Coordinates of C-alpha atoms in Angstrom, one line a residue:
M1089 CA 0.1 0.2 0.2
E1090 CA 1.6 3.4 -1.0
F1091 CA 1.2 6.4 1.7
K1092 CA 0.4 9.8 0.4
K1093 CA 3.3 12.4 1.3
T1094 CA 2.4 15.5 3.0
K1095 CA 3.7 18.7 1.6
I1096 CA 5.8 20.9 3.8
V1097 CA 4.6 24.6 3.2
I1098 CA 6.7 27.5 4.4
P1099 CA 4.7 30.8 4.4
M1100 CA 6.2 34.0 3.4
R1101 CA 5.2 37.2 5.0
I1102 CA 7.5 40.2 3.4
L1103 CA 6.3 43.9 3.4
H1104 CA 8.3 45.0 0.6
F1105 CA 9.5 43.3 -2.6
K1106 CA 12.9 43.9 -1.8
E1107 CA 12.8 41.6 1.1
W1108 CA 12.4 38.8 -1.3
H1109 CA 16.3 38.0 -1.9
R1110 CA 16.9 37.8 1.8
F1111 CA 14.0 35.3 2.4
K1112 CA 15.1 33.5 -0.7
A1113 CA 18.4 33.2 0.9
S1114 CA 17.1 31.7 4.2
L1115 CA 15.0 29.2 2.2
G1116 CA 18.5 27.7 1.2
S1117 CA 18.3 23.9 1.3
L1118 CA 15.7 23.7 3.6
P1119 CA 13.2 20.6 3.2
F1120 CA 9.9 21.9 1.9
D1121 CA 7.6 21.7 -1.2
V1122 CA 5.5 24.7 -1.4
L1123 CA 6.1 28.4 -0.7
E1124 CA 2.9 30.3 0.4
W1125 CA 3.3 34.1 -0.4
R1126 CA 0.9 36.0 1.8
I1127 CA 0.4 38.9 -0.5
D1128 CA -2.1 40.4 1.9
I1129 CA 0.8 41.2 4.1
L1130 CA 2.5 43.3 1.2
K1131 CA 2.4 47.1 1.2
E1132 CA 3.3 47.6 -2.2
N1133 CA 0.9 47.3 -5.3
Q1134 CA 3.5 46.5 -8.2
P1135 CA 2.7 43.9 -10.7
T1136 CA 5.9 44.0 -12.6
A1137 CA 7.9 43.5 -9.3
F1138 CA 5.4 40.8 -8.2
E1139 CA 5.8 38.9 -11.6
A1140 CA 9.8 39.2 -11.1
V1141 CA 9.5 37.4 -7.8
I1142 CA 7.5 34.5 -9.1
R1143 CA 9.9 34.1 -12.1
D1144 CA 12.8 34.2 -9.7
F1145 CA 11.3 31.7 -7.4
Q1146 CA 10.5 29.3 -10.1
T1147 CA 14.0 29.7 -11.4
T1148 CA 15.5 29.0 -8.3
F1149 CA 13.3 26.3 -6.8
P1150 CA 12.3 24.8 -10.2
K1151 CA 10.7 21.6 -8.3
K1152 CA 9.0 23.4 -5.8
E1153 CA 5.3 24.8 -5.8
L1154 CA 4.1 28.3 -5.4
M1155 CA 0.8 29.2 -3.4
V1156 CA -0.7 32.7 -3.0
T1157 CA -2.9 33.7 -0.1
Y1158 CA -4.8 36.8 -0.1
R1159 CA -6.9 37.1 3.1
T1160 CA -8.6 40.1 4.0
E1161 CA -9.4 41.0 7.8
K1162 CA -13.2 41.4 7.0
R1163 CA -14.9 38.3 5.9
E1164 CA -18.5 39.5 5.6
V1165 CA -19.9 41.3 2.3
N1166 CA -18.3 44.6 2.2
E1167 CA -18.7 46.3 -1.3
E1168 CA -15.0 48.1 -1.2
E1169 CA -13.3 45.0 0.2
K1170 CA -15.3 42.9 -2.4
E1171 CA -14.1 45.1 -5.4
K1172 CA -10.5 44.8 -4.1
R1173 CA -10.6 41.0 -3.8
E1174 CA -12.3 40.7 -7.3
E1175 CA -9.4 42.9 -8.6
V1176 CA -6.7 40.9 -7.0
Y1177 CA -8.2 37.5 -7.9
T1178 CA -8.6 38.4 -11.3
Y1179 CA -5.0 39.2 -11.5
L1180 CA -4.1 36.2 -9.9
L1181 CA -5.8 34.0 -12.2
T1182 CA -3.3 35.4 -15.2
Q1183 CA -0.3 34.2 -13.1
P1184 CA 1.5 30.8 -13.3
L1185 CA 0.4 29.6 -9.9
D1186 CA 0.2 26.2 -8.4
Y1187 CA -2.5 27.1 -6.1
I1188 CA -4.6 30.1 -4.8
D1189 CA -5.8 29.8 -1.2
V1190 CA -9.4 31.6 -1.0
E1191 CA -11.5 32.0 2.1
C1192 CA -14.6 29.9 1.8
S1193 CA -16.8 32.7 2.2
F1194 CA -15.5 34.3 -0.9
I1195 CA -15.9 31.5 -3.1
A1196 CA -19.7 32.1 -3.6
E1197 CA -19.1 36.0 -3.6
H1198 CA -16.9 35.7 -6.4
L1199 CA -18.1 32.4 -8.1
P1200 CA -17.8 33.6 -11.8
L1201 CA -14.2 34.0 -11.4
W1202 CA -13.3 30.3 -10.2
G1203 CA -14.9 29.1 -13.6
E1204 CA -11.6 30.4 -15.6
W1205 CA -9.2 28.7 -13.5
P1206 CA -8.8 24.5 -12.8
K1207 CA -10.4 23.7 -9.7
E1208 CA -7.5 21.5 -8.5
H1209 CA -5.5 24.6 -8.1
L1210 CA -8.1 26.3 -6.0
L1211 CA -7.5 25.8 -2.1
V1212 CA -10.7 26.6 -0.3
S1213 CA -9.9 27.5 3.2
T1214 CA -11.8 28.4 6.5
H1215 CA -10.2 30.0 9.7
L1216 CA -12.8 29.5 12.8
Y1217 CA -11.8 31.9 15.8
G1218 CA -13.6 31.8 19.2
E1219 CA -17.6 31.1 19.1
E1220 CA -17.1 30.1 15.2
A1221 CA -14.8 27.1 16.2
K1222 CA -17.6 25.8 18.1
Q1223 CA -19.7 25.3 15.1
R1224 CA -16.7 23.8 13.2
V1225 CA -18.4 20.2 12.6
A1226 CA -21.4 22.0 10.9
I1227 CA -19.1 24.1 8.8
G1228 CA -17.2 21.3 7.8
S1229 CA -20.4 20.1 6.4
E1230 CA -21.2 22.9 4.6
L1231 CA -17.7 23.0 2.8
L1232 CA -18.3 19.4 2.0
E1233 CA -21.4 20.8 -0.3
L1234 CA -19.2 23.1 -2.0
E1235 CA -17.4 20.2 -3.7
P1236 CA -13.9 21.7 -3.5
K1237 CA -10.9 19.9 -5.0
Q1238 CA -8.9 20.5 -1.9
I1239 CA -9.6 21.9 1.4
K1240 CA -7.9 23.5 4.5
M1241 CA -9.3 23.9 8.1
A1242 CA -7.7 25.9 10.9
V1243 CA -9.7 26.1 14.1
D1244 CA -9.3 27.6 17.6
P1245 CA -8.6 25.0 20.4
L1246 CA -11.5 23.9 22.5
G1247 CA -9.8 21.3 24.6
L1248 CA -7.6 18.2 23.9
S1249 CA -10.6 15.7 23.6
Q1250 CA -12.9 17.8 21.7
D1251 CA -9.9 18.6 19.4
T1252 CA -9.0 14.9 18.8
D1253 CA -12.4 13.9 18.3
W1254 CA -12.8 16.8 15.7
L1255 CA -9.6 16.2 13.6
L1256 CA -10.2 12.4 13.4
L1257 CA -13.9 13.1 12.1
E1258 CA -12.9 15.5 9.7
Q1259 CA -10.2 13.2 8.6
E1260 CA -12.6 10.3 8.0
R1261 CA -15.1 12.7 6.2
W1262 CA -12.6 14.1 3.5
T1263 CA -10.9 10.7 3.2
Q1264 CA -14.3 9.3 2.2
A1265 CA -15.1 12.0 -0.3
E1266 CA -11.7 11.4 -1.7
I1267 CA -10.7 15.2 -1.0
P1268 CA -7.5 16.4 -0.2
F1269 CA -7.6 18.0 3.2
S1270 CA -5.3 20.0 5.6
L1271 CA -6.3 20.3 9.3
M1272 CA -5.0 22.1 12.2
V1273 CA -5.7 23.4 15.7
M1274 CA -4.3 26.8 16.1
Q1275 CA -2.0 28.0 18.7
D1276 CA 0.8 26.6 20.5
C1277 CA -1.6 24.0 22.4
G1278 CA -2.8 22.7 19.3
K1279 CA 0.8 22.3 17.9
W1280 CA 0.3 18.5 18.1
S1281 CA -2.2 18.4 15.4
R1282 CA 0.6 19.6 12.8
A1283 CA 2.8 16.5 14.3
L1284 CA -0.2 14.2 13.1
A1285 CA -0.5 15.8 9.6
P1286 CA 2.0 13.2 8.1
E1287 CA 0.3 10.1 10.2
L1288 CA -3.2 11.4 8.7
E1289 CA -2.0 12.0 5.1
E1290 CA -2.9 15.4 5.1
Q1291 CA -2.2 17.4 1.7
F1292 CA -0.3 20.1 3.4
V1293 CA 1.3 21.2 6.7
Y1294 CA 2.7 24.5 7.4
A1295 CA 6.3 25.2 8.9
S1296 CA 8.5 28.1 9.6
V1297 CA 12.0 28.7 8.0
G1298 CA 13.4 28.5 11.7
S1299 CA 12.6 28.5 15.3
C1300 CA 13.1 32.4 15.5
C1301 CA 10.2 33.5 13.1
R1302 CA 7.7 30.6 13.5
E1303 CA 4.0 31.4 14.1
E1304 CA 2.3 29.8 17.0
G1305 CA 1.6 25.9 16.8
Q1306 CA 4.3 25.5 13.9
F1307 CA 7.2 23.5 13.6
T1308 CA 10.3 24.4 11.9
A1309 CA 10.6 22.9 8.2
N1310 CA 13.4 20.7 9.4
E1311 CA 11.6 19.5 12.6
M1312 CA 8.7 18.7 10.4
K1313 CA 11.2 16.7 8.0
Q1314 CA 12.0 15.0 10.8
I1315 CA 8.7 14.1 12.1
E1316 CA 7.8 12.8 8.3
E1317 CA 11.1 10.8 8.3
E1318 CA 10.5 9.0 11.5
L1319 CA 6.9 8.2 10.3
W1320 CA 8.3 6.4 7.1
Q1321 CA 10.7 4.5 8.9
R1322 CA 8.0 3.4 11.4
R1323 CA 6.0 2.3 8.2
K1324 CA 8.7 0.7 6.5
K1325 CA 9.8 -1.2 9.4
S1326 CA 6.0 -2.3 10.1
K1327 CA 5.5 -3.4 6.5
K1328 CA 8.6 -5.4 6.6
Q1329 CA 7.4 -7.2 9.6
T1330 CA 4.0 -8.1 8.2
Q1331 CA 5.7 -9.7 5.1
C1332 CA 8.1 -11.6 7.4
D1333 CA 4.9 -12.8 9.2
N1334 CA 3.2 -13.9 6.2

């Protein structure tokens, strides 16, 4: 039986385009599969510079994938924000990207756009905080009805027992639907959920360049790679033992 490899994603949160070269150097030989560029963090709007970074990344790391995320603070319908998002998404759809991460509440809002882009490159995501986190099972059901090609759910912690039950429920749900998924409990107390990502054969797990710049709950890319390798060794040993028993 073949096991699915979980891709290690490193988020990039640069404020200015000139910071790209320093960040690129920090990637070095780190074990990662996908770079997630959080362009909502950018304080500049220069398409030429944006495209230059994309070309440089793809030239420097030809075997790596590029994901772009544009997430606004307000998720409710707001005409000004909606117009801005539509402008950004319309532009992104013209670029040679592997994935665009779109908050699920924006899918219906900008539905005509997505027909122009292969769905397998559209990562439907949701981030549930506070009271919303308590509705995560119901929200997961709503997401399933969207029939996404891939899904990401990040939730605030509610307690180890509840969080574990939720993680296993969603893993079963999305596996049965044959939809690639990424699940995580946020904050440092939810770090264990990321350690389980390779075991649950999730699509992506998010990691940092180093311990000095990690976000809450993240492992470094090197730590995540070690977790993956230990899992593969256990599985190889188990497979070998099974073959011997037979």
